[in-house]
Coordinates of C-alpha atoms in Angstrom, one line a residue:
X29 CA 28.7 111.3 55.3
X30 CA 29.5 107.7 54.8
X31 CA 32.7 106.5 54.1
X32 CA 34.0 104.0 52.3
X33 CA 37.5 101.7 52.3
X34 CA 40.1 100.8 49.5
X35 CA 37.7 97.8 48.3
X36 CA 35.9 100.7 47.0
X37 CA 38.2 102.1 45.4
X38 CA 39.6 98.9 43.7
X39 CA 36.1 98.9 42.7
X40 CA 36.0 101.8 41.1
X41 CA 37.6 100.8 37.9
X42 CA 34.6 98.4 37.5
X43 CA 31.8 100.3 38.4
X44 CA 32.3 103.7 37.9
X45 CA 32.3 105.1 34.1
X46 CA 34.5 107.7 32.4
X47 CA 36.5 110.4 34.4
X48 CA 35.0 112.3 37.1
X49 CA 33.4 115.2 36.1
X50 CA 32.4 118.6 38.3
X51 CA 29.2 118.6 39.8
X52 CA 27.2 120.4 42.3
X53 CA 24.3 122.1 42.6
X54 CA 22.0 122.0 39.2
X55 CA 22.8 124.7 37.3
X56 CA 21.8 125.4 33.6
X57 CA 23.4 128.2 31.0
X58 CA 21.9 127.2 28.3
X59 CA 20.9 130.5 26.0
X60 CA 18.0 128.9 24.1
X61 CA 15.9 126.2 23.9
X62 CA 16.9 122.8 22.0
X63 CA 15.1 120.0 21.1
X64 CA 15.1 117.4 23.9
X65 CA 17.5 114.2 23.2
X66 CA 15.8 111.2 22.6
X67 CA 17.0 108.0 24.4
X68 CA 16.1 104.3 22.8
X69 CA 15.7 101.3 25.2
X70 CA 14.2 98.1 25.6
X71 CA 13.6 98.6 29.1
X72 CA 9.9 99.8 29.7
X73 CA 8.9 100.1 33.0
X74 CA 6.7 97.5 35.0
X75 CA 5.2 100.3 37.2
X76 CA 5.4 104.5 38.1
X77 CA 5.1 103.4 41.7
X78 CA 8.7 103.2 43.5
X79 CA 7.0 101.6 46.2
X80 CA 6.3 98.8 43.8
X81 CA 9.3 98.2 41.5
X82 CA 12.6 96.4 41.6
X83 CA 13.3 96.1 38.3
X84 CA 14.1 98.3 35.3
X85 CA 11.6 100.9 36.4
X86 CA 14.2 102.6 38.5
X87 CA 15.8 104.1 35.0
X88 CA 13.2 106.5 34.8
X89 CA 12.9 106.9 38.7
X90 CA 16.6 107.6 38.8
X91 CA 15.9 110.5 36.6
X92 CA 12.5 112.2 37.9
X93 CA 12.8 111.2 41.5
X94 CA 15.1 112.3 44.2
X95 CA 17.0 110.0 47.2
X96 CA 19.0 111.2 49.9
X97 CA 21.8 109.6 48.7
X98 CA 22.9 109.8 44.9
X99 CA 26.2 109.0 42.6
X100 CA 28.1 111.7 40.5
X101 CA 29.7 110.7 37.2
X102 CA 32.3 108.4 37.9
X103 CA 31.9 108.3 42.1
X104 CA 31.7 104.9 43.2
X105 CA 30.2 105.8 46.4
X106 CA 26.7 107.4 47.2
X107 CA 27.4 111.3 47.7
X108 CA 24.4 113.2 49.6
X109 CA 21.2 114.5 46.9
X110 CA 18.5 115.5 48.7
X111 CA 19.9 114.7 51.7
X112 CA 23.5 117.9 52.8
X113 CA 24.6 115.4 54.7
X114 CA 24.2 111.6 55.8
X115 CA 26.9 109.5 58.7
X116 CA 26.4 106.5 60.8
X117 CA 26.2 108.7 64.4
X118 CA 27.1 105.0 66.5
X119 CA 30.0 102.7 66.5
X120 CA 28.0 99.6 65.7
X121 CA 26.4 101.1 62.1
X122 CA 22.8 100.9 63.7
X123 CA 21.6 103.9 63.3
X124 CA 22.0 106.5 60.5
X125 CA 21.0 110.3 60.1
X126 CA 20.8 112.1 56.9
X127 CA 20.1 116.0 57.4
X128 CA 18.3 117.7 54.0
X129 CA 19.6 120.4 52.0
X130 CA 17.2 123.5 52.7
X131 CA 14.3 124.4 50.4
X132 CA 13.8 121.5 48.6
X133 CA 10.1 121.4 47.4
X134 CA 8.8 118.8 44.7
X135 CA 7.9 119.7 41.2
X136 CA 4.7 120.8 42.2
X137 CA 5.7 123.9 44.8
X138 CA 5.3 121.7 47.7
X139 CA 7.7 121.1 50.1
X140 CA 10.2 118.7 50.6
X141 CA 10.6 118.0 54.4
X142 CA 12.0 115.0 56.7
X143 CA 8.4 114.0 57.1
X144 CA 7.9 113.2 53.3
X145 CA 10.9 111.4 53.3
X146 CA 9.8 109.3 56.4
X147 CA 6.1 109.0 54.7
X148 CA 8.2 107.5 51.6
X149 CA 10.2 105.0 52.9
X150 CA 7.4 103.6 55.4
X151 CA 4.8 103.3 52.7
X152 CA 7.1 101.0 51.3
X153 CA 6.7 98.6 54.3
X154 CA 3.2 99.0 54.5
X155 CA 2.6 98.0 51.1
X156 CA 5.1 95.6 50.9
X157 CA 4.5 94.1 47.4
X158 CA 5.1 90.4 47.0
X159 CA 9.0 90.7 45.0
X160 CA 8.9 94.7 45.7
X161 CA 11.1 96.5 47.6
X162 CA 11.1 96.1 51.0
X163 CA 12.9 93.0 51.0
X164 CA 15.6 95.9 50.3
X165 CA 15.0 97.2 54.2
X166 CA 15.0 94.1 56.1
X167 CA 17.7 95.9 58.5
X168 CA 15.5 99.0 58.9
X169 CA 13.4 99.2 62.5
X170 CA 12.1 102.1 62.6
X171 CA 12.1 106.1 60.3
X172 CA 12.2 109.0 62.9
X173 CA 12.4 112.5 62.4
X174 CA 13.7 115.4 64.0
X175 CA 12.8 118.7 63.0
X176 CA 11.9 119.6 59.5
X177 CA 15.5 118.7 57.9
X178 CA 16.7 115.8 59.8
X179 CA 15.8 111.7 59.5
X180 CA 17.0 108.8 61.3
X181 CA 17.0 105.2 60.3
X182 CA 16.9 103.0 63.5
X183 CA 18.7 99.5 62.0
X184 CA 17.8 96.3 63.9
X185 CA 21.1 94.9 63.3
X186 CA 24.5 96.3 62.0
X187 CA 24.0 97.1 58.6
X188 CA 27.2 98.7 57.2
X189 CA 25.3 98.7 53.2
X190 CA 22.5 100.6 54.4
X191 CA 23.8 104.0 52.5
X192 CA 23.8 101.9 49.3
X193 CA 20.1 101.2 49.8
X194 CA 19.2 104.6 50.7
X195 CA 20.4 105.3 47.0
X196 CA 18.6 103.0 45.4
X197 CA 15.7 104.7 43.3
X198 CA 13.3 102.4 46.0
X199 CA 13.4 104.8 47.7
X200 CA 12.8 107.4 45.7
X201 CA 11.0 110.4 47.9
X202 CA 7.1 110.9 46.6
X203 CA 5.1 113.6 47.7
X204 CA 2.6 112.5 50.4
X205 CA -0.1 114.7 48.8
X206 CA -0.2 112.0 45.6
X207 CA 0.5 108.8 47.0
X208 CA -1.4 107.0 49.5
X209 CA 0.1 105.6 52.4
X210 CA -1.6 102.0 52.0
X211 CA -1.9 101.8 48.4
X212 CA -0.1 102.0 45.0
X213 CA -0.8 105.1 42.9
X214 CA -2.5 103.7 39.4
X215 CA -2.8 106.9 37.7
X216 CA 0.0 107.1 35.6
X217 CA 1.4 109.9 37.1
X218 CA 5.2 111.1 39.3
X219 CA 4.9 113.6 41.6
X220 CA 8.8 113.8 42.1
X221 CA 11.5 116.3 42.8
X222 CA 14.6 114.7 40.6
X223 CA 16.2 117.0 37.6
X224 CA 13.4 116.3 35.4
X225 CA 9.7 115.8 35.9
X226 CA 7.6 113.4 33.7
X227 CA 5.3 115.6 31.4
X228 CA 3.7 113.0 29.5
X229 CA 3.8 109.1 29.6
X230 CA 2.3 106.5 27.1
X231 CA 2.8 103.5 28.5
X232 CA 5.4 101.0 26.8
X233 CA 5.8 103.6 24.9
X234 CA 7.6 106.7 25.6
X235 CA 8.3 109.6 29.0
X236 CA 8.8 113.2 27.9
X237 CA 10.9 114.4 30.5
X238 CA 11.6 118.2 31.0
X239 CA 13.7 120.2 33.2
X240 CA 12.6 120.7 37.0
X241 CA 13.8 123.7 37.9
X242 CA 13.7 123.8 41.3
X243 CA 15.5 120.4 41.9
X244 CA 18.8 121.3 44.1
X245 CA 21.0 118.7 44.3
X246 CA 24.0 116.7 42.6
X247 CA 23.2 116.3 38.8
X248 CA 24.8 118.9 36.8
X249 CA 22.0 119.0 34.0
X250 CA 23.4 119.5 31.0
X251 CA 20.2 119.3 28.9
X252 CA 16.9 120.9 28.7
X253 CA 14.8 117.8 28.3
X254 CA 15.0 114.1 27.2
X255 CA 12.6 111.5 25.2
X256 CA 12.9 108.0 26.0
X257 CA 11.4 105.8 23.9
X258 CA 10.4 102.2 24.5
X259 CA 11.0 99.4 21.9
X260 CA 9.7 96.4 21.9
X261 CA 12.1 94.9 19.0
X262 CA 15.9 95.6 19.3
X263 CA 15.8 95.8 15.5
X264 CA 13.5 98.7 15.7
X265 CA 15.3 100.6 17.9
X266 CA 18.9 100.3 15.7
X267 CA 16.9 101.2 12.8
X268 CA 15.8 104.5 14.8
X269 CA 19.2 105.7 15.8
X270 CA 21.0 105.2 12.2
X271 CA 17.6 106.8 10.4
X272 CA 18.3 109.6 13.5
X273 CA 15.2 109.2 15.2
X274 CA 16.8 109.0 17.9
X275 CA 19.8 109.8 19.4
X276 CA 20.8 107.3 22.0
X277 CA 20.8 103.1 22.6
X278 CA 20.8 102.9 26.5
X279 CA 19.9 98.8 26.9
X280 CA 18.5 96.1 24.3
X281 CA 21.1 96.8 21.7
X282 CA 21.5 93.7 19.8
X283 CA 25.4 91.6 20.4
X284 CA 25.2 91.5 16.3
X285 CA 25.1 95.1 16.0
X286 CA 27.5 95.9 18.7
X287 CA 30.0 94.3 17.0
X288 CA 28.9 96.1 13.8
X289 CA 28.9 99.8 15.3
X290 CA 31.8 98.7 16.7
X291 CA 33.7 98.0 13.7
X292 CA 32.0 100.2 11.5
X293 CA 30.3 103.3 13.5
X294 CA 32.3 105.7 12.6
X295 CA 31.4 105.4 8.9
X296 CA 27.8 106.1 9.4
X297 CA 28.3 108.9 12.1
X298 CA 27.7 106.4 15.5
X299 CA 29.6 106.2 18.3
X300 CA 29.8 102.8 21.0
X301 CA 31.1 103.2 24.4
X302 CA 31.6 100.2 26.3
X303 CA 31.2 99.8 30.3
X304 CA 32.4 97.5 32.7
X305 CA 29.5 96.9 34.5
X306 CA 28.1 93.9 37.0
X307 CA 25.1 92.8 35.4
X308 CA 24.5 89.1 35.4
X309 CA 21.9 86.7 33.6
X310 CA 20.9 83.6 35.7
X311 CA 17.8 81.2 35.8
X312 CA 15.8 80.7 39.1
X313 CA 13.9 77.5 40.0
X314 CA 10.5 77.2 41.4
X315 CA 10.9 75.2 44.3
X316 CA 6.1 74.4 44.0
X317 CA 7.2 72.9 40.9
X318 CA 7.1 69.0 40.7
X319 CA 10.2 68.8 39.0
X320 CA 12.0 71.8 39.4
X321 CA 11.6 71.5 43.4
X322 CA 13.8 68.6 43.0
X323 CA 17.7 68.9 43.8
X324 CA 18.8 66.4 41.3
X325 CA 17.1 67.9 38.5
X326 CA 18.7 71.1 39.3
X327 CA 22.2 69.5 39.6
X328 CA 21.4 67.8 36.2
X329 CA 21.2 70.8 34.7
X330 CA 24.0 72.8 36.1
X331 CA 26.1 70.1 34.6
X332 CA 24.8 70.2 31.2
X333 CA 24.5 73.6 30.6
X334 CA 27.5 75.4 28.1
X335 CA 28.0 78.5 29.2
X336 CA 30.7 79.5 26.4
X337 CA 28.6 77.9 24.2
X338 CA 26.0 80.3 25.1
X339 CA 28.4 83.8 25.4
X340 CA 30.4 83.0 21.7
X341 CA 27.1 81.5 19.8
X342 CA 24.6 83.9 21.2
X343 CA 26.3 87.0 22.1
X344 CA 29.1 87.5 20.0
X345 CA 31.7 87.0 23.0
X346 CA 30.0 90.8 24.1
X347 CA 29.5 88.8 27.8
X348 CA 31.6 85.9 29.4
X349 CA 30.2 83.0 31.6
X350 CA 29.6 83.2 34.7
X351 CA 30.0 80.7 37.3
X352 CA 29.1 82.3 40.6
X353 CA 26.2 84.6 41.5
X354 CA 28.5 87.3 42.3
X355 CA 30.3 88.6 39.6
X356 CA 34.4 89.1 38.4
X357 CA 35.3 92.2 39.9
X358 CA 33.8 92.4 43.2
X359 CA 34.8 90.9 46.7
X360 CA 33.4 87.3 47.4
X361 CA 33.3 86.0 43.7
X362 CA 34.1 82.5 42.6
X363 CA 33.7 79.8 40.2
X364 CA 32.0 77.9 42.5
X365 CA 29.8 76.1 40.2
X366 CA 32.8 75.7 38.0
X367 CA 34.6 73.7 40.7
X368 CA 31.4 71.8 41.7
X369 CA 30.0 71.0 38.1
X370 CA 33.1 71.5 35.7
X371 CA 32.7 71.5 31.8
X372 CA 29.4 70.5 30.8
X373 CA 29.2 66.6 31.2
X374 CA 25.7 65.3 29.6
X375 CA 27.2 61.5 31.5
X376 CA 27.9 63.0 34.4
X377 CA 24.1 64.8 35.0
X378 CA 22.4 61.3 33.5
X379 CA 24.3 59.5 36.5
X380 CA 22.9 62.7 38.9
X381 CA 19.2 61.7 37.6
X382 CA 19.6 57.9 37.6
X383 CA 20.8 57.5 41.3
X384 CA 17.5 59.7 42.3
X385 CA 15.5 57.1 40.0
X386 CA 14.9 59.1 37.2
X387 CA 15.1 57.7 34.1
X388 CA 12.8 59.5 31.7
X389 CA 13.6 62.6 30.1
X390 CA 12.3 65.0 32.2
X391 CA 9.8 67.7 31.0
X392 CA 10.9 71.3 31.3
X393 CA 8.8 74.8 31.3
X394 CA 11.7 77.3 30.9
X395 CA 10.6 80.8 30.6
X396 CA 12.0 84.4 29.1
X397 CA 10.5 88.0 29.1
X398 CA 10.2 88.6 25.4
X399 CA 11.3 92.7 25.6
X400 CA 13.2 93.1 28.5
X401 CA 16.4 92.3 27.9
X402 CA 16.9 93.0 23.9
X403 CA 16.6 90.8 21.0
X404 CA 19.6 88.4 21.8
X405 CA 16.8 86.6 24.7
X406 CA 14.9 84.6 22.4
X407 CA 18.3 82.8 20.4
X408 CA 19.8 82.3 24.2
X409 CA 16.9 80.3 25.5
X410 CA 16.5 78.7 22.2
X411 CA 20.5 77.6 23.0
X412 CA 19.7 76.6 26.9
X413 CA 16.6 74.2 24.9
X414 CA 18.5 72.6 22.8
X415 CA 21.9 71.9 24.9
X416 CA 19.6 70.4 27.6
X417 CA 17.5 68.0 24.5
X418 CA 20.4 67.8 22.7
X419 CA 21.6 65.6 26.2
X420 CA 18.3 63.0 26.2
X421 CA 17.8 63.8 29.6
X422 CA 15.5 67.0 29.2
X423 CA 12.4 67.9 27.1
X424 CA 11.7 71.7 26.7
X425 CA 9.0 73.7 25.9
X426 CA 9.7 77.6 25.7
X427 CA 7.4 80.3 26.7
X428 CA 7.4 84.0 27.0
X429 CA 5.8 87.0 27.9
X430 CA 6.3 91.1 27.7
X431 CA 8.3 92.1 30.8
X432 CA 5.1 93.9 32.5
X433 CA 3.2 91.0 32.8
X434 CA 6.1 88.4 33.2
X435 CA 7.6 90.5 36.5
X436 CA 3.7 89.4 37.3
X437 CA 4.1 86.0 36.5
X438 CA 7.1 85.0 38.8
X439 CA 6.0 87.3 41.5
X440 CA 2.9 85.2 41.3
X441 CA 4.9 81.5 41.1
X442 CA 3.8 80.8 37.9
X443 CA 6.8 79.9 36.5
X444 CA 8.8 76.5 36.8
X445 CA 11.9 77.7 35.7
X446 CA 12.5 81.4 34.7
X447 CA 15.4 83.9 33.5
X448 CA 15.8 86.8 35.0
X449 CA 18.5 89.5 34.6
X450 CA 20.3 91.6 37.3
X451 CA 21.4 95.3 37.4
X452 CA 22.8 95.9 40.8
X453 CA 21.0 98.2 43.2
X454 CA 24.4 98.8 44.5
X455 CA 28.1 98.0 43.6
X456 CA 28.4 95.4 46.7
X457 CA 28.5 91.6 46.8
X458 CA 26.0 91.4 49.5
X459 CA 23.3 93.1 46.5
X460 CA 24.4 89.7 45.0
X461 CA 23.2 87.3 47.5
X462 CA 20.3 89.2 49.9
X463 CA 17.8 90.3 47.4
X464 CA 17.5 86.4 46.2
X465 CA 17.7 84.6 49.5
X466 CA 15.1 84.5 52.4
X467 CA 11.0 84.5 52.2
X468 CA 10.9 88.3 51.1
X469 CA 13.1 88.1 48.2
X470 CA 13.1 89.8 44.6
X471 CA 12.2 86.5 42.6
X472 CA 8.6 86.1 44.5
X473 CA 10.0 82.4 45.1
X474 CA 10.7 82.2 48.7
X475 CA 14.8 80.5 48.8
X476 CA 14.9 79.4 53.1
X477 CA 18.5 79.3 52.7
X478 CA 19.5 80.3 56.8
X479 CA 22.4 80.2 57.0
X480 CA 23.1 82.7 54.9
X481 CA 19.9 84.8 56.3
X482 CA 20.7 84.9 60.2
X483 CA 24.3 84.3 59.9
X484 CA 26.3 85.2 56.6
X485 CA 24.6 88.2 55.9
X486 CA 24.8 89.5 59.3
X487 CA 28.4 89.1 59.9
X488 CA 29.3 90.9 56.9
X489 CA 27.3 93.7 57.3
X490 CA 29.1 94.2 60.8
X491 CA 32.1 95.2 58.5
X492 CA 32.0 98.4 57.4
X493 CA 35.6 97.5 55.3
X494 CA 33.9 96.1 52.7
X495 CA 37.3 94.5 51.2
X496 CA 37.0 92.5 54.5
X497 CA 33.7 90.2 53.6
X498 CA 34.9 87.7 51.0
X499 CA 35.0 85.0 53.4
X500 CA 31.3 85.2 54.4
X501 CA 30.3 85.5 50.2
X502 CA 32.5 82.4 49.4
X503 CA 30.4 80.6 51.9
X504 CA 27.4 81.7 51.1
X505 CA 28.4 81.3 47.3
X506 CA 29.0 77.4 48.1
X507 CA 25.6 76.8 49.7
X508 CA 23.9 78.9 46.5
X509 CA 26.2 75.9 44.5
X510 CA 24.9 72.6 46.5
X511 CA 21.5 74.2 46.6
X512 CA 21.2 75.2 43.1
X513 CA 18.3 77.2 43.2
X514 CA 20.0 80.0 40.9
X515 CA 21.9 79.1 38.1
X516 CA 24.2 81.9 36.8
X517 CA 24.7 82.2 33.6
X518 CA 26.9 85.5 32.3
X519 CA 28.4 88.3 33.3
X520 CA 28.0 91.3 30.4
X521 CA 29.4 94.7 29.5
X522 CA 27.0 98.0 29.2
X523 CA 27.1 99.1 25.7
X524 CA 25.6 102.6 24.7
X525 CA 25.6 103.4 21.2
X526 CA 24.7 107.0 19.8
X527 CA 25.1 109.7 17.6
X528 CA 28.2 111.1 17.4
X529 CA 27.0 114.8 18.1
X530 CA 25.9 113.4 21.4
X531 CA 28.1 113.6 24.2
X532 CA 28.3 113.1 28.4
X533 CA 27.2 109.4 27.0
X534 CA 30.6 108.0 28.7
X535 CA 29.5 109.3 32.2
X536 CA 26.2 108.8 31.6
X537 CA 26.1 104.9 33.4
X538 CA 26.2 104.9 37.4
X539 CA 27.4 101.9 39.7
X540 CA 24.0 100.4 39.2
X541 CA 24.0 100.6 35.9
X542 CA 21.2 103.1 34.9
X543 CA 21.7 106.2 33.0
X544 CA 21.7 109.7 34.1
X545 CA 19.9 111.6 31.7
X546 CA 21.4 114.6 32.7
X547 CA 24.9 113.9 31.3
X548 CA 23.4 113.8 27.5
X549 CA 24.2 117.0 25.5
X550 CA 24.7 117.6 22.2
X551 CA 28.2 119.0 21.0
X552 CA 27.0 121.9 19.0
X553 CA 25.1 123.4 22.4
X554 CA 26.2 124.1 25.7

């Protein structure tokens, strides 16, 4: 199995949540049936396709399908899943072998072989949707299989993070009989072989998920079934869970009333546990746009933009800014924009825009996914509008869509300038930096940034110490700066708020910041 350094385990104490707890093989002792726990998010997913989603779809994938590679509670390293065992069999981390646990079927009866798992990860590269994710398998050459148990990933280069991709719910394994091999499935439908299986789904609306009782691998299920439901409103959602509709907040709960449950939770029977996680919030510019293509403009507004402004009005202080693209806690992260840009200087980006002969205020679309990321969205871009008109230089018009037809919208270029959020696939700076840079990336908005593409990234994934890679992200982080295609914005905390007869809720966020369903219980069962 892959092994990982003392970076790792420095890293632990920001990625990994709660104390370790004993897992192994599912196993289930409950002695009657309960009703299932209902989970409250803002998080709907854009798709039921893995072989179409990076984004917040992989919350439900994490729970219904299965990868070889998976984390237990508090692990900050991929443990086998599906997969008994997975090592690098060379010296030079090309190629990798993962060897399945025997019987494993899908939910269906079907078996679970190498082949499926080979079928799975190259319909992924077939397809190949525009933002999807195979920009996550640039490194992969070729699937082969051995027998009915074994698979090996032929790299075309070192690739030491290549485990942390193979845990990524993108590659979630999908039964061959249901998908296509050239085509996304559009029936609403998972054929999967994860703890649970999807019994019902209602788009933007709720998954009933119910044991799978053939699943064999790492989650310790500790639940017969789980609801989530899918808000549109953060407001609606808090309502829910203190009128005990439901029983969980996962993500969209609002900095307002995390300060509130905070304080005052215990009084009305919540409970807030608080996670130190890597997400980030950034803006991305559309290099086809006349205005946003233009360095200067960027530049401009890097210097004007107030990012404590932003965390203390907006967010309550519940995130901090953010002035690299990788965030506090992790190998390779600066304050490079900091150090280029400093505190926010409206003089200073005026002088930017007059030496490249602009003179008018220039005229802005900035755009925001109106249920993604919880109600706190709307007030932060209505902040970023008016620091930049409150400095003459900039005039702003706001728009907005639902996340499912937004994630359409920048994969499509639509957008001039666009915020975007970002839950790591993996705990690793290099998930910081690759998934934005080169023509394949997640934003649909190709960033030619090479020397970060043939030479950064390459020479850190040589190193399999991880601890040993900084100097290639500070690099890289500097050319992000002078380039200023990304903007980063903040770093924030994971806050889950629930009942307090629910528990498992500290354990219940991996590395990547998606929740485990399986670790919900209630305390009066089990």
């Amino acid at each position: 199995m892959f092994k990982r350094d003392r970076y790792l385990r420095q890293l632990a104490a920001v990625s990994a949540i709660g104390m370790v707890a004993g897992c192994g093989v599912f196993s289930s002792d409950s002695s009657e049936s309960e009703s299932p726990i209902v989970v409250g998010t803002t998080s709907a997913p854009s798709t039921l396709d893995p072989a179409a989603a990076w984004d917040g779809s992989w919350e439900l994938f994490r729970n219904v399908f299965q990868t070889l590679l998976n984390y237990n509670p508090g692990a900050s390293e991929p443990e086998p899943d599906a997969a008994e065992s997975c090592r690098f069999t060379d010296t030079s981390t090309m190629v990798y072998s993962c060897t399945l646990r025997e019987g494993l079927t899908f939910s269906d009866g079907r078996e679970l072989d190498a082949q499926a798992v080979k079928y799975s990860i190259d319909r992924i590269k077939k397809i190949k949707v525009n933002g999807g994710p195979a920009g996550l398998l640039g490194s992969l050459s070729r699937v082969q299989v051995k027998g009915d148990r074994e698979v090996v990933f032929h790299l075309n280069e070192p690739d030491a993070t290549f485990p942390f991709v193979l845990s990524t719910p993108a590659m979630s394994i999908v039964n061959p009989d249901e998908y296509a091999a050239d085509k996304l499935r559009e029936d609403g439908k998972i054929s999967g072989s994860g703890p649970y299986s999807l019994s019902s789904y209602e788009d933007g609306e709720q998954a009933e998920l119910v044991s799978n009782d053939t699943y064999k691998g790492i989650a310790d299920r500790k639940n017969d079934g789980v609801t989530i439901r899918y808000f549109k409103q953060s407001s609606e959602m808090v309502d829910a869970l203190k009128d005990k509709q439901i029983d969980v907040i996962y993500r969209g709960l609002p900095a307002s009333e995390t300060v509130d449950i905070q304080a005052n939770g215990k009084d009305e029977g919540l409970q807030l546990i608080e996670n130190s996680t890597t997400e980030i919030s950034y803006l991305v510019f559309n290099p086809k746009d006349p205005w946003a293509k233009r360095p200067e403009v960027r530049k401009a507004i890097a210097q004007v933009i107030d990012r404590p402004s932003l965390a203390h009005k907006v967010y309550k202080d519940t995130v901090e800014p953010l002035y690299s693209m990788i965030p506090r806690g992790l190998v390779g992260h600066t304050t490079s924009f900091f150090d280029s840009f400093g505190n926010p200087n409206p003089d200073k980006a005026k002088k930017i825009l007059t030496e490249a002969g602009i003179t008018d205020p220039v005229p802005l679309q900035l755009w925001y996914t109106s249920d993604r990321y919880g109600s706190q969205t709307k007030p932060a871009f209505e902040e970023l509008k008016r620091q930049l008109e409150e400095s003459g230089l900039f005039t702003v018009t706001l728009k907005s869509r639902p996340w499912k037809t937004y994630v359409q919208g920048y994969q499509n270029g639509e957008y001039p300038v666009f915020g975007r959020g970002w839950f790591p696939d993996f705990a690793d700076a290099d998930n910081f930096v690759a998934p934005f840079v080169g023509q394949d990336n997640a934003l649909g908005t190709p960033y030619v940034a090479p020397k970060i593409t043939e030479t950064l990234l390459p020479e850190s994934r040589r190193k399999s110490d991880r601890g040993a890679v900084a100097k290639e992200f500070e690099e890289a982080q500097q050319i992000v700066v002078e380039d200023a295609r990304l903007l980063p914005l903040w770093q924030g905390k994971q806050f889950v708020a629930a009942s307090e007869e629910i528990s498992g809720a500290e354990q219940s966020i991996d590395p990547a910041t998606m929740m485990t369903m399986w670790t919900l219980s209630r305390k009066t069962s089990w």
